[in-house]
Amino acid sequence: MTGAPSVLFVCVSNRGKSAMAEGLARALAADTITSSSAGTEAKLGATPNDLSVEVLAEVGADISRHTPRQLTDDLMRSADLTVVVGTSAVVEGPDNSRVEVWDIDEPSARGIEGIDRMRLIRDELVDRINDLSRRLAS
């Protein structure tokens, strides 16, 4: 591996959690992580979740121009690590691919919705990306 390790963040739609993780990694850990993202069921022409865009802008990360894309074996093969963000997406990587699953807290299970929900998810992703950055740098 040369340069910063490449991390592919994955969720179902690539409009929310994985796009947020990619944007946060670019904003917080660009020196230690080269990030991208995809979805297991990404839809052509979709746009990022509006609340995801809003809560990332609050911390200086911009995903407003993000274009969701479909997960492929080739994307996984090109990444040093695939991180599945949340447990909704089921990912079986091709041989020799490294996959890590982040069981992200789902605030809506506790009745927390809207912008408050997205801020809690963002804050957990910030902590996890900072941890991942430290792990990959060592």
PDB file of C-alpha atoms in Angstrom:
ATOM      1  CA  MET A   1       0.000   0.000   0.000  1.00  0.00           C
ATOM      2  CA  THR A   2       1.440   3.377  -1.002  1.00  0.00           C
ATOM      3  CA  GLY A   3       0.139   6.720   0.215  1.00  0.00           C
ATOM      4  CA  ALA A   4      -2.985   6.963   2.319  1.00  0.00           C
ATOM      5  CA  PRO A   5      -5.033   3.761   2.487  1.00  0.00           C
ATOM      6  CA  SER A   6      -8.224   3.814   0.453  1.00  0.00           C
ATOM      7  CA  VAL A   7     -11.456   3.270   2.354  1.00  0.00           C
ATOM      8  CA  LEU A   8     -14.756   2.549   0.642  1.00  0.00           C
ATOM      9  CA  PHE A   9     -17.769   3.401   2.821  1.00  0.00           C
ATOM     10  CA  VAL A  10     -20.947   1.458   2.012  1.00  0.00           C
ATOM     11  CA  CYS A  11     -24.608   1.700   3.028  1.00  0.00           C
ATOM     12  CA  VAL A  12     -27.814   0.808   1.202  1.00  0.00           C
ATOM     13  CA  SER A  13     -28.620   3.934  -0.821  1.00  0.00           C
ATOM     14  CA  ASN A  14     -25.321   5.867  -0.698  1.00  0.00           C
ATOM     15  CA  ARG A  15     -27.421   8.969   0.025  1.00  0.00           C
ATOM     16  CA  GLY A  16     -26.954   9.128   3.808  1.00  0.00           C
ATOM     17  CA  LYS A  17     -24.586   7.286   6.133  1.00  0.00           C
ATOM     18  CA  SER A  18     -21.920   6.176   3.651  1.00  0.00           C
ATOM     19  CA  ALA A  19     -21.938   9.554   1.883  1.00  0.00           C
ATOM     20  CA  MET A  20     -21.625  11.243   5.282  1.00  0.00           C
ATOM     21  CA  ALA A  21     -18.703   8.979   6.212  1.00  0.00           C
ATOM     22  CA  GLU A  22     -16.952   9.733   2.927  1.00  0.00           C
ATOM     23  CA  GLY A  23     -17.425  13.491   3.369  1.00  0.00           C
ATOM     24  CA  LEU A  24     -16.290  13.418   6.980  1.00  0.00           C
ATOM     25  CA  ALA A  25     -13.223  11.350   6.119  1.00  0.00           C
ATOM     26  CA  ARG A  26     -12.295  13.883   3.444  1.00  0.00           C
ATOM     27  CA  ALA A  27     -12.764  16.760   5.887  1.00  0.00           C
ATOM     28  CA  LEU A  28     -11.182  15.176   8.964  1.00  0.00           C
ATOM     29  CA  ALA A  29      -8.663  12.600   7.768  1.00  0.00           C
ATOM     30  CA  ALA A  30      -7.585  13.433   4.237  1.00  0.00           C
ATOM     31  CA  ASP A  31      -3.940  12.940   5.217  1.00  0.00           C
ATOM     32  CA  THR A  32      -4.531   9.374   6.445  1.00  0.00           C
ATOM     33  CA  ILE A  33      -7.533   8.141   4.418  1.00  0.00           C
ATOM     34  CA  THR A  34      -8.451   8.309   0.755  1.00  0.00           C
ATOM     35  CA  SER A  35     -12.219   7.912   0.865  1.00  0.00           C
ATOM     36  CA  SER A  36     -15.026   6.978  -1.484  1.00  0.00           C
ATOM     37  CA  SER A  37     -18.496   5.515  -1.039  1.00  0.00           C
ATOM     38  CA  ALA A  38     -21.153   3.377  -2.682  1.00  0.00           C
ATOM     39  CA  GLY A  39     -24.494   1.757  -1.990  1.00  0.00           C
ATOM     40  CA  THR A  40     -25.798  -1.778  -2.278  1.00  0.00           C
ATOM     41  CA  GLU A  41     -29.014  -0.412  -3.804  1.00  0.00           C
ATOM     42  CA  ALA A  42     -27.974   3.003  -5.131  1.00  0.00           C
ATOM     43  CA  LYS A  43     -30.411   4.613  -7.553  1.00  0.00           C
ATOM     44  CA  LEU A  44     -29.283   6.372 -10.734  1.00  0.00           C
ATOM     45  CA  GLY A  45     -29.921  10.113 -10.532  1.00  0.00           C
ATOM     46  CA  ALA A  46     -30.468  10.182  -6.759  1.00  0.00           C
ATOM     47  CA  THR A  47     -29.133  13.011  -4.637  1.00  0.00           C
ATOM     48  CA  PRO A  48     -27.753  13.063  -1.098  1.00  0.00           C
ATOM     49  CA  ASN A  49     -30.199  13.169   1.787  1.00  0.00           C
ATOM     50  CA  ASP A  50     -30.929  16.852   2.518  1.00  0.00           C
ATOM     51  CA  LEU A  51     -30.460  16.465   6.273  1.00  0.00           C
ATOM     52  CA  SER A  52     -27.149  14.658   5.738  1.00  0.00           C
ATOM     53  CA  VAL A  53     -25.945  17.590   3.632  1.00  0.00           C
ATOM     54  CA  GLU A  54     -27.115  20.064   6.282  1.00  0.00           C
ATOM     55  CA  VAL A  55     -25.485  18.407   9.301  1.00  0.00           C
ATOM     56  CA  LEU A  56     -22.185  17.919   7.491  1.00  0.00           C
ATOM     57  CA  ALA A  57     -22.139  21.567   6.455  1.00  0.00           C
ATOM     58  CA  GLU A  58     -22.378  22.428  10.158  1.00  0.00           C
ATOM     59  CA  VAL A  59     -18.926  20.869  10.651  1.00  0.00           C
ATOM     60  CA  GLY A  60     -17.357  22.100   7.411  1.00  0.00           C
ATOM     61  CA  ALA A  61     -17.876  19.041   5.214  1.00  0.00           C
ATOM     62  CA  ASP A  62     -19.668  19.387   1.871  1.00  0.00           C
ATOM     63  CA  ILE A  63     -21.469  16.465   0.252  1.00  0.00           C
ATOM     64  CA  SER A  64     -23.991  18.572  -1.652  1.00  0.00           C
ATOM     65  CA  ARG A  65     -22.578  17.474  -5.027  1.00  0.00           C
ATOM     66  CA  HIS A  66     -22.258  13.813  -4.087  1.00  0.00           C
ATOM     67  CA  THR A  67     -23.613  11.387  -6.667  1.00  0.00           C
ATOM     68  CA  PRO A  68     -24.672   8.017  -5.256  1.00  0.00           C
ATOM     69  CA  ARG A  69     -23.141   5.031  -7.012  1.00  0.00           C
ATOM     70  CA  GLN A  70     -23.710   1.312  -7.001  1.00  0.00           C
ATOM     71  CA  LEU A  71     -21.347  -0.971  -5.113  1.00  0.00           C
ATOM     72  CA  THR A  72     -19.404  -3.355  -7.340  1.00  0.00           C
ATOM     73  CA  ASP A  73     -16.786  -6.019  -6.739  1.00  0.00           C
ATOM     74  CA  ASP A  74     -14.307  -3.849  -8.673  1.00  0.00           C
ATOM     75  CA  LEU A  75     -14.851  -0.944  -6.261  1.00  0.00           C
ATOM     76  CA  MET A  76     -14.238  -3.271  -3.338  1.00  0.00           C
ATOM     77  CA  ARG A  77     -11.125  -4.756  -4.946  1.00  0.00           C
ATOM     78  CA  SER A  78      -9.712  -1.265  -5.491  1.00  0.00           C
ATOM     79  CA  ALA A  79     -10.121  -0.317  -1.805  1.00  0.00           C
ATOM     80  CA  ASP A  80      -7.745  -1.294   0.959  1.00  0.00           C
ATOM     81  CA  LEU A  81     -10.726  -1.468   3.331  1.00  0.00           C
ATOM     82  CA  THR A  82     -14.495  -1.513   2.857  1.00  0.00           C
ATOM     83  CA  VAL A  83     -16.470  -0.141   5.805  1.00  0.00           C
ATOM     84  CA  VAL A  84     -20.157  -1.022   5.914  1.00  0.00           C
ATOM     85  CA  VAL A  85     -21.829   1.862   7.737  1.00  0.00           C
ATOM     86  CA  GLY A  86     -24.764   0.431   9.682  1.00  0.00           C
ATOM     87  CA  THR A  87     -26.229  -3.031   9.580  1.00  0.00           C
ATOM     88  CA  SER A  88     -28.890  -2.563   6.875  1.00  0.00           C
ATOM     89  CA  ALA A  89     -26.520  -3.178   3.982  1.00  0.00           C
ATOM     90  CA  VAL A  90     -25.351  -6.748   3.487  1.00  0.00           C
ATOM     91  CA  VAL A  91     -21.951  -6.906   1.848  1.00  0.00           C
ATOM     92  CA  GLU A  92     -20.002  -9.972   0.837  1.00  0.00           C
ATOM     93  CA  GLY A  93     -16.761  -8.857  -0.649  1.00  0.00           C
ATOM     94  CA  PRO A  94     -14.779 -10.575  -3.353  1.00  0.00           C
ATOM     95  CA  ASP A  95     -11.868 -12.791  -2.310  1.00  0.00           C
ATOM     96  CA  ASN A  96      -9.120 -11.039  -0.362  1.00  0.00           C
ATOM     97  CA  SER A  97     -11.199  -7.923   0.300  1.00  0.00           C
ATOM     98  CA  ARG A  98     -11.090  -6.529   3.802  1.00  0.00           C
ATOM     99  CA  VAL A  99     -14.529  -5.631   5.217  1.00  0.00           C
ATOM    100  CA  GLU A 100     -15.373  -3.977   8.526  1.00  0.00           C
ATOM    101  CA  VAL A 101     -18.959  -3.362   9.735  1.00  0.00           C
ATOM    102  CA  TRP A 102     -19.803  -0.354  11.892  1.00  0.00           C
ATOM    103  CA  ASP A 103     -22.961  -1.000  13.898  1.00  0.00           C
ATOM    104  CA  ILE A 104     -24.103   2.621  13.993  1.00  0.00           C
ATOM    105  CA  ASP A 105     -26.626   3.681  16.637  1.00  0.00           C
ATOM    106  CA  GLU A 106     -30.044   4.337  15.087  1.00  0.00           C
ATOM    107  CA  PRO A 107     -31.611   7.247  17.006  1.00  0.00           C
ATOM    108  CA  SER A 108     -35.001   6.691  15.330  1.00  0.00           C
ATOM    109  CA  ALA A 109     -35.282   3.450  17.332  1.00  0.00           C
ATOM    110  CA  ARG A 110     -35.479   5.735  20.389  1.00  0.00           C
ATOM    111  CA  GLY A 111     -37.940   8.155  18.765  1.00  0.00           C
ATOM    112  CA  ILE A 112     -35.311  10.703  17.720  1.00  0.00           C
ATOM    113  CA  GLU A 113     -35.996  11.925  14.189  1.00  0.00           C
ATOM    114  CA  GLY A 114     -35.081  14.705  11.760  1.00  0.00           C
ATOM    115  CA  ILE A 115     -32.101  16.962  12.236  1.00  0.00           C
ATOM    116  CA  ASP A 116     -31.472  15.697  15.776  1.00  0.00           C
ATOM    117  CA  ARG A 117     -31.207  12.126  14.452  1.00  0.00           C
ATOM    118  CA  MET A 118     -28.758  13.146  11.750  1.00  0.00           C
ATOM    119  CA  ARG A 119     -26.580  15.107  14.181  1.00  0.00           C
ATOM    120  CA  LEU A 120     -26.270  12.069  16.445  1.00  0.00           C
ATOM    121  CA  ILE A 121     -25.324   9.877  13.476  1.00  0.00           C
ATOM    122  CA  ARG A 122     -22.819  12.495  12.290  1.00  0.00           C
ATOM    123  CA  ASP A 123     -21.225  12.739  15.714  1.00  0.00           C
ATOM    124  CA  GLU A 124     -20.824   8.967  15.952  1.00  0.00           C
ATOM    125  CA  LEU A 125     -19.303   8.903  12.475  1.00  0.00           C
ATOM    126  CA  VAL A 126     -16.837  11.639  13.480  1.00  0.00           C
ATOM    127  CA  ASP A 127     -15.682   9.510  16.424  1.00  0.00           C
ATOM    128  CA  ARG A 128     -15.403   6.370  14.292  1.00  0.00           C
ATOM    129  CA  ILE A 129     -13.509   8.115  11.487  1.00  0.00           C
ATOM    130  CA  ASN A 130     -11.069   9.665  13.957  1.00  0.00           C
ATOM    131  CA  ASP A 131     -10.511   6.183  15.425  1.00  0.00           C
ATOM    132  CA  LEU A 132     -10.111   4.632  11.953  1.00  0.00           C
ATOM    133  CA  SER A 133      -7.640   7.346  10.991  1.00  0.00           C
ATOM    134  CA  ARG A 134      -5.542   6.606  14.096  1.00  0.00           C
ATOM    135  CA  ARG A 135      -5.653   2.849  13.423  1.00  0.00           C
ATOM    136  CA  LEU A 136      -4.657   3.202   9.779  1.00  0.00           C
ATOM    137  CA  ALA A 137      -1.860   5.662  10.577  1.00  0.00           C
ATOM    138  CA  SER A 138      -0.210   3.244  13.016  1.00  0.00           C
TER     139      SER A 138
END
